[in-house]
mmCIF file of C-alpha atoms and ligand atoms in Angstrom:
data_model
loop_
_atom_site.group_PDB
_atom_site.id
_atom_site.type_symbol
_atom_site.label_atom_id
_atom_site.label_comp_id
_atom_site.label_asym_id
_atom_site.label_seq_id
_atom_site.Cartn_x
_atom_site.Cartn_y
_atom_site.Cartn_z
ATOM 1 C CA MET A 1 -13.708 -23.689 7.875
ATOM 2 C CA GLY A 2 -10.799 -22.275 6.033
ATOM 3 C CA LEU A 3 -9.862 -20.397 3.203
ATOM 4 C CA LYS A 4 -7.209 -21.030 0.616
ATOM 5 C CA CYS A 5 -3.683 -19.757 1.178
ATOM 6 C CA GLN A 6 -4.145 -17.879 -2.058
ATOM 7 C CA VAL A 7 -7.281 -16.047 -0.972
ATOM 8 C CA ILE A 8 -4.949 -14.850 2.389
ATOM 9 C CA ALA A 9 -2.374 -13.598 -0.129
ATOM 10 C CA SER A 10 -4.683 -11.658 -2.023
ATOM 11 C CA ILE A 11 -6.151 -10.241 1.090
ATOM 12 C CA MET A 12 -2.464 -9.568 2.282
ATOM 13 C CA ASP A 13 -1.953 -7.803 -1.275
ATOM 14 C CA LYS A 14 -4.963 -5.644 -0.726
ATOM 15 C CA LEU A 15 -3.351 -3.940 2.348
ATOM 16 C CA ALA A 16 0.167 -4.141 0.905
ATOM 17 C CA PRO A 17 -0.153 -3.892 -2.885
ATOM 18 C CA ARG A 18 2.807 -5.661 -4.536
ATOM 19 C CA LYS A 19 3.082 -2.924 -6.875
ATOM 20 C CA PHE A 20 4.425 -0.867 -4.513
ATOM 21 C CA ALA A 21 7.179 -2.872 -3.143
ATOM 22 C CA GLU A 22 10.783 -1.532 -4.183
ATOM 23 C CA GLU A 23 12.796 -3.092 -7.051
ATOM 24 C CA TRP A 24 15.164 -4.717 -4.604
ATOM 25 C CA ASP A 25 12.747 -6.424 -2.428
ATOM 26 C CA ASN A 26 11.201 -9.648 -2.114
ATOM 27 C CA VAL A 27 7.397 -9.666 -1.160
ATOM 28 C CA GLY A 28 4.273 -12.044 -1.739
ATOM 29 C CA LEU A 29 3.798 -15.494 -1.175
ATOM 30 C CA LEU A 30 7.273 -17.083 -0.567
ATOM 31 C CA VAL A 31 6.561 -20.588 0.374
ATOM 32 C CA GLY A 32 3.658 -22.818 0.065
ATOM 33 C CA ASP A 33 0.866 -24.061 -2.177
ATOM 34 C CA GLY A 34 -1.683 -21.237 -2.856
ATOM 35 C CA SER A 35 -4.430 -24.102 -3.007
ATOM 36 C CA LYS A 36 -3.761 -25.400 0.251
ATOM 37 C CA ASP A 37 -6.489 -24.373 3.213
ATOM 38 C CA VAL A 38 -5.376 -22.336 5.667
ATOM 39 C CA SER A 39 -7.350 -21.813 8.987
ATOM 40 C CA LYS A 40 -4.613 -20.641 11.233
ATOM 41 C CA ILE A 41 -2.235 -17.917 10.671
ATOM 42 C CA LEU A 42 0.639 -16.513 12.655
ATOM 43 C CA VAL A 43 1.884 -13.026 12.368
ATOM 44 C CA ALA A 44 5.091 -11.676 13.262
ATOM 45 C CA LEU A 45 8.310 -9.030 12.261
ATOM 46 C CA ASP A 46 10.560 -12.157 11.138
ATOM 47 C CA ALA A 47 10.391 -15.782 10.399
ATOM 48 C CA THR A 48 13.157 -16.608 12.974
ATOM 49 C CA PHE A 49 13.725 -20.038 14.688
ATOM 50 C CA GLU A 50 11.805 -19.190 17.595
ATOM 51 C CA VAL A 51 8.824 -17.966 15.217
ATOM 52 C CA VAL A 52 9.005 -21.241 12.944
ATOM 53 C CA LYS A 53 9.106 -23.162 16.213
ATOM 54 C CA GLU A 54 5.933 -21.320 17.555
ATOM 55 C CA ALA A 55 4.235 -21.969 14.137
ATOM 56 C CA ILE A 56 4.974 -25.739 14.441
ATOM 57 C CA ASP A 57 4.010 -25.910 18.062
ATOM 58 C CA LYS A 58 0.738 -24.063 17.797
ATOM 59 C CA LYS A 59 -0.198 -26.119 14.498
ATOM 60 C CA VAL A 60 -0.276 -22.908 12.324
ATOM 61 C CA ASP A 61 -0.751 -23.366 8.428
ATOM 62 C CA MET A 62 0.686 -20.024 7.197
ATOM 63 C CA ILE A 63 3.041 -17.211 8.823
ATOM 64 C CA VAL A 64 2.777 -13.707 7.615
ATOM 65 C CA THR A 65 5.647 -11.563 8.473
ATOM 66 C CA HIS A 66 7.189 -8.206 7.382
ATOM 67 C CA HIS A 67 10.692 -8.846 6.658
ATOM 68 C CA PRO A 68 11.266 -11.636 3.806
ATOM 69 C CA LEU A 69 13.001 -14.727 4.652
ATOM 70 C CA ILE A 70 14.041 -14.958 1.204
ATOM 71 C CA PHE A 71 15.854 -11.765 0.506
ATOM 72 C CA LYS A 72 19.076 -12.209 -1.138
ATOM 73 C CA PRO A 73 19.094 -15.167 -3.964
ATOM 74 C CA ILE A 74 19.613 -18.407 -2.489
ATOM 75 C CA LYS A 75 21.800 -21.185 -4.344
ATOM 76 C CA ASN A 76 20.733 -24.247 -2.326
ATOM 77 C CA VAL A 77 18.172 -25.300 0.370
ATOM 78 C CA LYS A 78 20.318 -26.920 2.825
ATOM 79 C CA ALA A 79 20.104 -27.371 6.747
ATOM 80 C CA ASP A 80 23.627 -26.243 7.670
ATOM 81 C CA ASN A 81 22.777 -22.381 6.972
ATOM 82 C CA PRO A 82 19.755 -20.343 9.038
ATOM 83 C CA VAL A 83 17.453 -19.655 5.540
ATOM 84 C CA GLY A 84 18.054 -23.282 4.279
ATOM 85 C CA SER A 85 16.973 -24.553 7.713
ATOM 86 C CA LEU A 86 13.762 -22.394 7.975
ATOM 87 C CA LEU A 87 12.935 -23.310 4.583
ATOM 88 C CA ILE A 88 13.355 -27.043 5.182
ATOM 89 C CA GLN A 89 11.025 -27.123 8.411
ATOM 90 C CA LEU A 90 8.384 -24.652 6.830
ATOM 91 C CA ILE A 91 7.985 -27.351 3.811
ATOM 92 C CA LYS A 92 7.903 -30.527 6.120
ATOM 93 C CA ASN A 93 5.301 -29.183 8.340
ATOM 94 C CA ASP A 94 3.450 -27.613 5.532
ATOM 95 C CA ILE A 95 3.680 -23.875 6.665
ATOM 96 C CA SER A 96 3.258 -21.318 4.080
ATOM 97 C CA LEU A 97 4.904 -17.837 4.019
ATOM 98 C CA TYR A 98 3.867 -14.511 2.971
ATOM 99 C CA ALA A 99 5.807 -11.263 3.332
ATOM 100 C CA ALA A 100 4.904 -7.530 3.056
ATOM 101 C CA HIS A 101 7.750 -5.672 3.585
ATOM 102 C CA THR A 102 8.479 -2.388 1.489
ATOM 103 C CA SER A 103 4.752 -2.988 -0.334
ATOM 104 C CA PHE A 104 3.602 -2.521 3.163
ATOM 105 C CA ASP A 105 5.756 0.227 4.313
ATOM 106 C CA ILE A 106 4.609 2.366 1.150
ATOM 107 C CA ALA A 107 0.882 1.506 1.222
ATOM 108 C CA PRO A 108 -1.423 3.900 2.616
ATOM 109 C CA ASN A 109 -2.498 2.702 6.203
ATOM 110 C CA GLY A 110 0.593 0.407 6.077
ATOM 111 C CA MET A 111 3.294 0.467 8.589
ATOM 112 C CA ASN A 112 4.616 4.214 8.282
ATOM 113 C CA ASP A 113 0.920 5.170 8.783
ATOM 114 C CA ILE A 114 0.386 3.149 11.691
ATOM 115 C CA LEU A 115 3.519 4.252 13.250
ATOM 116 C CA CYS A 116 2.269 7.899 12.934
ATOM 117 C CA ASN A 117 -0.616 6.935 14.450
ATOM 118 C CA VAL A 118 0.892 5.319 17.230
ATOM 119 C CA LEU A 119 3.140 8.646 17.678
ATOM 120 C CA GLY A 120 0.190 11.300 17.278
ATOM 121 C CA ILE A 121 1.735 12.666 13.773
ATOM 122 C CA TYR A 122 -1.081 14.502 11.743
ATOM 123 C CA ASP A 123 -1.263 16.248 8.406
ATOM 124 C CA ARG A 124 0.853 13.822 7.171
ATOM 125 C CA GLU A 125 2.439 13.411 3.634
ATOM 126 C CA VAL A 126 4.532 11.082 1.869
ATOM 127 C CA LEU A 127 8.263 11.580 2.763
ATOM 128 C CA ASP A 128 10.103 10.105 -0.036
ATOM 129 C CA VAL A 129 7.973 9.555 -3.302
ATOM 130 C CA THR A 130 8.785 6.172 -4.921
ATOM 131 C CA TYR A 131 5.600 5.425 -7.236
ATOM 132 C CA SER A 132 3.263 7.269 -8.402
ATOM 133 C CA GLU A 133 0.051 6.581 -10.699
ATOM 134 C CA GLY A 134 -0.915 8.644 -13.424
ATOM 135 C CA TYR A 135 -4.903 9.632 -14.071
ATOM 136 C CA LYS A 136 -6.660 9.751 -17.879
ATOM 137 C CA LYS A 137 -9.351 11.852 -18.970
ATOM 138 C CA ILE A 138 -11.875 9.913 -20.874
ATOM 139 C CA ALA A 139 -14.438 11.495 -23.227
ATOM 140 C CA VAL A 140 -17.404 9.393 -24.493
ATOM 141 C CA TYR A 141 -20.465 10.356 -26.811
ATOM 142 C CA VAL A 142 -23.723 8.944 -26.072
ATOM 143 C CA PRO A 143 -27.129 9.438 -27.458
ATOM 144 C CA GLN A 144 -29.647 11.413 -25.444
ATOM 145 C CA GLY A 145 -31.236 9.258 -22.535
ATOM 146 C CA TYR A 146 -28.399 7.182 -22.122
ATOM 147 C CA GLU A 147 -26.154 9.393 -19.938
ATOM 148 C CA GLU A 148 -27.023 7.981 -17.030
ATOM 149 C CA ILE A 149 -26.499 4.249 -17.508
ATOM 150 C CA VAL A 150 -23.158 5.227 -19.098
ATOM 151 C CA LYS A 151 -22.131 7.525 -16.167
ATOM 152 C CA ASN A 152 -22.963 5.026 -13.404
ATOM 153 C CA ALA A 153 -21.367 2.126 -15.217
ATOM 154 C CA MET A 154 -18.038 4.037 -15.676
ATOM 155 C CA CYS A 155 -18.013 5.548 -11.942
ATOM 156 C CA ASN A 156 -18.784 2.105 -10.544
ATOM 157 C CA ALA A 157 -15.811 0.766 -12.613
ATOM 158 C CA GLY A 158 -13.526 3.470 -10.776
ATOM 159 C CA ALA A 159 -13.834 6.513 -12.772
ATOM 160 C CA GLY A 160 -14.752 9.965 -11.180
ATOM 161 C CA PHE A 161 -12.785 10.115 -8.029
ATOM 162 C CA ILE A 162 -11.403 13.270 -7.479
ATOM 163 C CA GLY A 163 -9.673 13.509 -3.911
ATOM 164 C CA ASN A 164 -12.645 12.732 -1.421
ATOM 165 C CA TYR A 165 -15.439 13.090 -4.256
ATOM 166 C CA SER A 166 -16.749 10.602 -6.074
ATOM 167 C CA ASN A 167 -19.056 10.332 -9.510
ATOM 168 C CA SER A 168 -17.247 13.522 -10.546
ATOM 169 C CA THR A 169 -18.271 14.262 -14.127
ATOM 170 C CA PHE A 170 -18.965 16.790 -16.741
ATOM 171 C CA GLN A 171 -21.428 16.752 -19.601
ATOM 172 C CA THR A 172 -22.258 18.888 -22.555
ATOM 173 C CA GLN A 173 -24.983 18.572 -25.236
ATOM 174 C CA GLY A 174 -24.201 18.533 -29.252
ATOM 175 C CA ILE A 175 -24.726 17.212 -32.407
ATOM 176 C CA GLY A 176 -23.196 13.949 -33.453
ATOM 177 C CA THR A 177 -22.993 13.378 -37.179
ATOM 178 C CA TYR A 178 -22.109 9.989 -39.058
ATOM 179 C CA LYS A 179 -22.971 7.914 -41.942
ATOM 180 C CA PRO A 180 -23.431 4.152 -41.455
ATOM 181 C CA LEU A 181 -21.678 2.114 -44.316
ATOM 182 C CA GLU A 182 -22.468 -1.062 -45.690
ATOM 183 C CA GLY A 183 -22.400 -3.943 -43.399
ATOM 184 C CA THR A 184 -23.180 -1.976 -40.505
ATOM 185 C CA ASN A 185 -26.159 -2.321 -37.897
ATOM 186 C CA PRO A 186 -26.766 0.879 -36.651
ATOM 187 C CA PHE A 187 -28.814 1.759 -33.542
ATOM 188 C CA ILE A 188 -29.893 4.899 -35.047
ATOM 189 C CA GLY A 189 -30.039 5.965 -38.815
ATOM 190 C CA GLU A 190 -29.893 4.171 -41.995
ATOM 191 C CA ILE A 191 -27.088 2.893 -44.143
ATOM 192 C CA GLY A 192 -25.706 5.105 -46.481
ATOM 193 C CA LYS A 193 -27.489 8.263 -44.984
ATOM 194 C CA ILE A 194 -26.039 10.929 -42.893
ATOM 195 C CA GLU A 195 -27.195 11.008 -39.677
ATOM 196 C CA LYS A 196 -27.376 13.942 -37.188
ATOM 197 C CA VAL A 197 -28.172 12.717 -33.479
ATOM 198 C CA GLU A 198 -28.439 14.506 -30.291
ATOM 199 C CA GLU A 199 -25.765 13.131 -28.023
ATOM 200 C CA VAL A 200 -24.200 13.843 -24.768
ATOM 201 C CA LYS A 201 -20.396 14.114 -24.128
ATOM 202 C CA ILE A 202 -19.595 12.719 -20.720
ATOM 203 C CA GLU A 203 -16.354 13.411 -19.317
ATOM 204 C CA THR A 204 -14.515 11.880 -16.130
ATOM 205 C CA VAL A 205 -11.142 11.228 -14.700
ATOM 206 C CA VAL A 206 -9.994 7.729 -14.200
ATOM 207 C CA PRO A 207 -6.866 6.363 -12.535
ATOM 208 C CA GLN A 208 -4.767 4.571 -15.095
ATOM 209 C CA LYS A 209 -4.913 1.072 -13.082
ATOM 210 C CA TYR A 210 -8.850 1.120 -13.562
ATOM 211 C CA LEU A 211 -8.870 2.478 -17.193
ATOM 212 C CA GLU A 212 -9.309 -0.843 -19.039
ATOM 213 C CA LYS A 213 -12.079 -1.659 -16.504
ATOM 214 C CA VAL A 214 -13.597 1.634 -16.898
ATOM 215 C CA ILE A 215 -13.758 1.434 -20.899
ATOM 216 C CA ASN A 216 -14.983 -2.162 -20.710
ATOM 217 C CA ALA A 217 -17.946 -1.169 -18.080
ATOM 218 C CA MET A 218 -18.661 1.970 -20.523
ATOM 219 C CA LEU A 219 -18.739 -0.311 -23.851
ATOM 220 C CA ASN A 220 -20.945 -2.887 -22.170
ATOM 221 C CA VAL A 221 -23.821 -0.253 -21.745
ATOM 222 C CA HIS A 222 -23.195 1.898 -24.487
ATOM 223 C CA PRO A 223 -25.822 1.197 -26.955
ATOM 224 C CA TYR A 224 -23.640 2.068 -29.975
ATOM 225 C CA GLU A 225 -22.152 -0.728 -32.379
ATOM 226 C CA GLU A 226 -19.358 1.582 -32.888
ATOM 227 C CA VAL A 227 -18.515 3.783 -29.590
ATOM 228 C CA ALA A 228 -16.806 7.185 -30.043
ATOM 229 C CA TYR A 229 -14.705 7.818 -27.095
ATOM 230 C CA ASP A 230 -11.158 9.859 -26.290
ATOM 231 C CA VAL A 231 -8.459 8.964 -23.706
ATOM 232 C CA TYR A 232 -6.129 11.797 -22.646
ATOM 233 C CA PRO A 233 -3.126 11.910 -20.486
ATOM 234 C CA LEU A 234 -3.830 14.417 -17.591
ATOM 235 C CA GLU A 235 -0.576 15.980 -16.243
ATOM 236 C CA ASN A 236 -1.988 17.869 -13.671
ATOM 237 C CA LEU A 237 -3.359 14.789 -11.657
ATOM 238 C CA LYS A 238 -1.492 11.836 -9.847
ATOM 239 C CA GLU A 239 -1.316 9.846 -6.748
ATOM 240 C CA GLU A 240 2.031 9.627 -5.047
ATOM 241 C CA TYR A 241 3.069 6.800 -2.800
ATOM 242 C CA GLY A 242 6.499 6.413 -1.027
ATOM 243 C CA LEU A 243 8.467 5.696 2.326
ATOM 244 C CA GLY A 244 8.364 7.403 5.289
ATOM 245 C CA ARG A 245 5.927 10.083 6.264
ATOM 246 C CA ILE A 246 6.337 13.919 7.429
ATOM 247 C CA GLY A 247 3.855 15.618 9.438
ATOM 248 C CA THR A 248 3.292 17.708 12.325
ATOM 249 C CA ILE A 249 2.893 17.320 16.212
ATOM 250 C CA SER A 250 1.614 19.883 18.891
ATOM 251 C CA GLU A 251 4.934 21.786 19.413
ATOM 252 C CA THR A 252 7.326 19.876 22.055
ATOM 253 C CA THR A 253 11.268 19.837 22.912
ATOM 254 C CA LEU A 254 13.509 17.038 21.459
ATOM 255 C CA LYS A 255 13.730 15.643 25.009
ATOM 256 C CA GLU A 256 9.886 15.657 25.575
ATOM 257 C CA LEU A 257 9.333 13.857 22.216
ATOM 258 C CA ALA A 258 12.070 11.201 22.922
ATOM 259 C CA LEU A 259 10.284 10.398 26.165
ATOM 260 C CA GLN A 260 6.707 10.480 24.403
ATOM 261 C CA VAL A 261 8.124 7.975 21.808
ATOM 262 C CA LYS A 262 9.579 5.653 24.458
ATOM 263 C CA ALA A 263 6.230 5.434 26.366
ATOM 264 C CA LYS A 264 4.206 4.941 23.053
ATOM 265 C CA LEU A 265 6.415 2.298 21.551
ATOM 266 C CA LYS A 266 6.737 0.830 25.309
ATOM 267 C CA ILE A 267 10.465 0.675 25.056
ATOM 268 C CA ASN A 268 13.410 1.430 27.942
ATOM 269 C CA ASN A 269 15.910 3.077 25.687
ATOM 270 C CA LEU A 270 16.380 4.804 22.543
ATOM 271 C CA ARG A 271 19.279 7.118 21.141
ATOM 272 C CA VAL A 272 18.894 10.835 20.332
ATOM 273 C CA VAL A 273 21.036 13.167 18.081
ATOM 274 C CA GLY A 274 20.696 16.997 18.897
ATOM 275 C CA ASP A 275 19.969 19.657 21.366
ATOM 276 C CA PRO A 276 17.377 18.146 23.945
ATOM 277 C CA ASN A 277 15.739 21.647 24.286
ATOM 278 C CA LYS A 278 15.174 22.183 20.458
ATOM 279 C CA LYS A 279 11.668 23.098 19.402
ATOM 280 C CA ILE A 280 9.753 20.232 17.510
ATOM 281 C CA LYS A 281 6.869 20.704 15.317
ATOM 282 C CA LYS A 282 7.636 19.026 11.996
ATOM 283 C CA VAL A 283 8.518 15.301 12.221
ATOM 284 C CA ALA A 284 9.628 12.971 9.642
ATOM 285 C CA VAL A 285 9.238 9.399 10.434
ATOM 286 C CA CYS A 286 10.474 5.770 8.933
ATOM 287 C CA GLY A 287 9.925 2.557 10.772
ATOM 288 C CA GLY A 288 12.829 0.549 10.483
ATOM 289 C CA SER A 289 16.152 1.382 8.713
ATOM 290 C CA GLY A 290 15.478 5.116 7.920
ATOM 291 C CA ALA A 291 18.872 6.567 7.694
ATOM 292 C CA SER A 292 18.720 7.048 4.015
ATOM 293 C CA LEU A 293 15.981 9.578 4.492
ATOM 294 C CA ILE A 294 17.893 12.111 6.342
ATOM 295 C CA HIS A 295 18.528 14.494 3.255
ATOM 296 C CA LYS A 296 14.877 14.117 2.336
ATOM 297 C CA ALA A 297 13.793 14.884 5.912
ATOM 298 C CA VAL A 298 16.110 18.192 5.830
ATOM 299 C CA SER A 299 14.920 19.107 2.387
ATOM 300 C CA ARG A 300 11.138 18.924 3.568
ATOM 301 C CA GLY A 301 11.962 21.055 6.630
ATOM 302 C CA ALA A 302 11.488 18.404 9.331
ATOM 303 C CA ASP A 303 13.019 19.168 12.709
ATOM 304 C CA VAL A 304 13.476 15.671 13.552
ATOM 305 C CA LEU A 305 13.762 12.210 11.875
ATOM 306 C CA ILE A 306 12.287 9.162 14.295
ATOM 307 C CA THR A 307 13.852 6.095 12.651
ATOM 308 C CA ALA A 308 16.091 3.281 13.508
ATOM 309 C CA ASP A 309 19.820 1.847 12.629
ATOM 310 C CA ILE A 310 21.105 5.260 12.398
ATOM 311 C CA GLY A 311 25.003 4.711 11.910
ATOM 312 C CA TYR A 312 27.760 6.925 13.543
ATOM 313 C CA HIS A 313 28.264 8.773 10.283
ATOM 314 C CA ASP A 314 24.437 9.410 9.714
ATOM 315 C CA ALA A 315 24.373 10.790 13.107
ATOM 316 C CA VAL A 316 27.280 13.425 12.507
ATOM 317 C CA GLU A 317 25.996 14.250 9.152
ATOM 318 C CA ALA A 318 22.710 14.968 10.530
ATOM 319 C CA GLN A 319 24.055 17.162 13.092
ATOM 320 C CA HIS A 320 25.981 19.107 10.345
ATOM 321 C CA LEU A 321 22.727 19.425 8.604
ATOM 322 C CA GLY A 322 20.614 20.754 11.841
ATOM 323 C CA LEU A 323 18.350 17.564 11.834
ATOM 324 C CA SER A 324 17.690 16.297 14.948
ATOM 325 C CA LEU A 325 17.308 12.280 15.113
ATOM 326 C CA ILE A 326 15.182 9.879 17.344
ATOM 327 C CA ASP A 327 16.181 6.321 16.876
ATOM 328 C CA ALA A 328 13.851 4.203 18.564
ATOM 329 C CA GLY A 329 15.177 0.671 17.136
ATOM 330 C CA HIS A 330 13.979 -1.261 14.000
ATOM 331 C CA PHE A 331 12.236 -3.957 16.145
ATOM 332 C CA ALA A 332 10.196 -1.267 18.111
ATOM 333 C CA THR A 333 9.185 0.989 15.361
ATOM 334 C CA GLU A 334 8.162 -2.106 13.322
ATOM 335 C CA ASN A 335 6.796 -4.749 15.659
ATOM 336 C CA ILE A 336 3.653 -2.375 16.477
ATOM 337 C CA ALA A 337 2.188 -3.264 12.988
ATOM 338 C CA VAL A 338 2.219 -7.309 13.740
ATOM 339 C CA ARG A 339 -1.174 -6.699 15.941
ATOM 340 C CA PHE A 340 -2.562 -4.480 13.169
ATOM 341 C CA ILE A 341 -1.942 -6.906 10.497
ATOM 342 C CA ALA A 342 -3.550 -9.786 12.667
ATOM 343 C CA GLU A 343 -6.573 -7.561 13.572
ATOM 344 C CA TYR A 344 -6.771 -6.674 9.682
ATOM 345 C CA ILE A 345 -6.428 -10.420 8.447
ATOM 346 C CA ILE A 346 -9.397 -11.310 10.952
ATOM 347 C CA ASP A 347 -11.516 -8.584 9.996
ATOM 348 C CA GLU A 348 -11.304 -9.260 6.161
ATOM 349 C CA THR A 349 -11.645 -13.022 6.604
ATOM 350 C CA GLN A 350 -14.873 -12.784 8.500
ATOM 351 C CA LYS A 351 -16.060 -10.166 5.926
ATOM 352 C CA GLN A 352 -15.840 -13.133 3.754
ATOM 353 C CA GLY A 353 -17.953 -15.081 6.160
ATOM 354 C CA ASN A 354 -14.694 -17.276 7.296
ATOM 355 C CA GLU A 355 -13.658 -17.670 10.740
ATOM 356 C CA ILE A 356 -9.556 -18.004 10.835
ATOM 357 C CA GLU A 357 -7.452 -17.917 13.910
ATOM 358 C CA VAL A 358 -5.133 -15.151 13.654
ATOM 359 C CA LEU A 359 -1.940 -15.202 16.107
ATOM 360 C CA VAL A 360 0.322 -12.693 17.092
ATOM 361 C CA SER A 361 3.715 -14.121 17.574
ATOM 362 C CA GLU A 362 4.644 -14.250 21.566
ATOM 363 C CA SER A 363 8.226 -15.665 20.692
ATOM 364 C CA GLN A 364 9.833 -13.009 18.584
ATOM 365 C CA LYS A 365 11.810 -10.253 20.604
ATOM 366 C CA ASP A 366 14.019 -7.701 19.828
ATOM 367 C CA PRO A 367 17.540 -9.300 19.320
ATOM 368 C CA PHE A 368 19.564 -6.193 20.893
ATOM 369 C CA MET A 369 19.547 -5.937 24.650
ATOM 370 C CA TYR A 370 20.967 -3.148 26.531
ATOM 371 C CA LEU A 371 23.090 -3.588 29.681
HETATM 372 ZN ZN1 ZN B 1 12.256 -3.475 8.835
#
């Protein structure tokens, strides 16, 4: 039994939330009908001619890639150019296409964290923050006896998380006063008479994204007709997401680290900039093209940046700045995530009680060869 294409797209959106994608990027469902049934998926780094042929041969319903096939705006869909020809093949064969690009690079547990896991880089942080999410403090006044139900409803809707702690709240007791006016239906008190009620003020934090959900959950269980609550912006708490990671490794030399990277990424060649005997402890990482992060890596105190697509001038600049570089290739630094994505889709679809066949592309190879 299959799942709707849109359901697979939502499963991928959970792994690579589209809000993280860079403005210039193009992620999400790029080709296909969300209501179509999908029972076989092929995961690859790119939708190349080889990958699309593999998908057609293996009777796949959907392809999930990292790089988006439609990237620059297209003016036509014609068979005489590569993108047009691939789009025609996909549509003719009723194959949907989803891409998780910078959304996946930036996401926690996405591309860069997978690369760090493979390379054994720990205690890591985001290298270049591209997206941050604010928090609010919410305070609500409830009559005594209703604290638990209101707190639980709010925490279950996403409030109360601070670091790895959940259900974080604070409560104080006090006296609430109010006078119900004509036309009201007060839970406690009489119309026209000032009422004093023993109330509890519950305070908790909520990520901006869950604010509406938390307020609705609170209003649903609160006994009052008119609920008094306040929402304050928090300046001291925010979650930061971004490109690349920086972390530490057991101290080694640049040469030794380069050999480890070769072994872990299963590659025969890579390029290194810097003194092979330099001591390395702090490592910056960015899968794919990460030369634009050289300055960031320097300012964060990295000894080396492991990335790909380093140009000559990038290498010279890094030398001037005292930053070592390991260019392990775009394909090798990113293709390691393909298997992870396939396993993730299998796990998530199984959780929903569905058996979907998810294949890892066998046809896509690094376009570069070394002679
Ligand atoms: Zn890439």
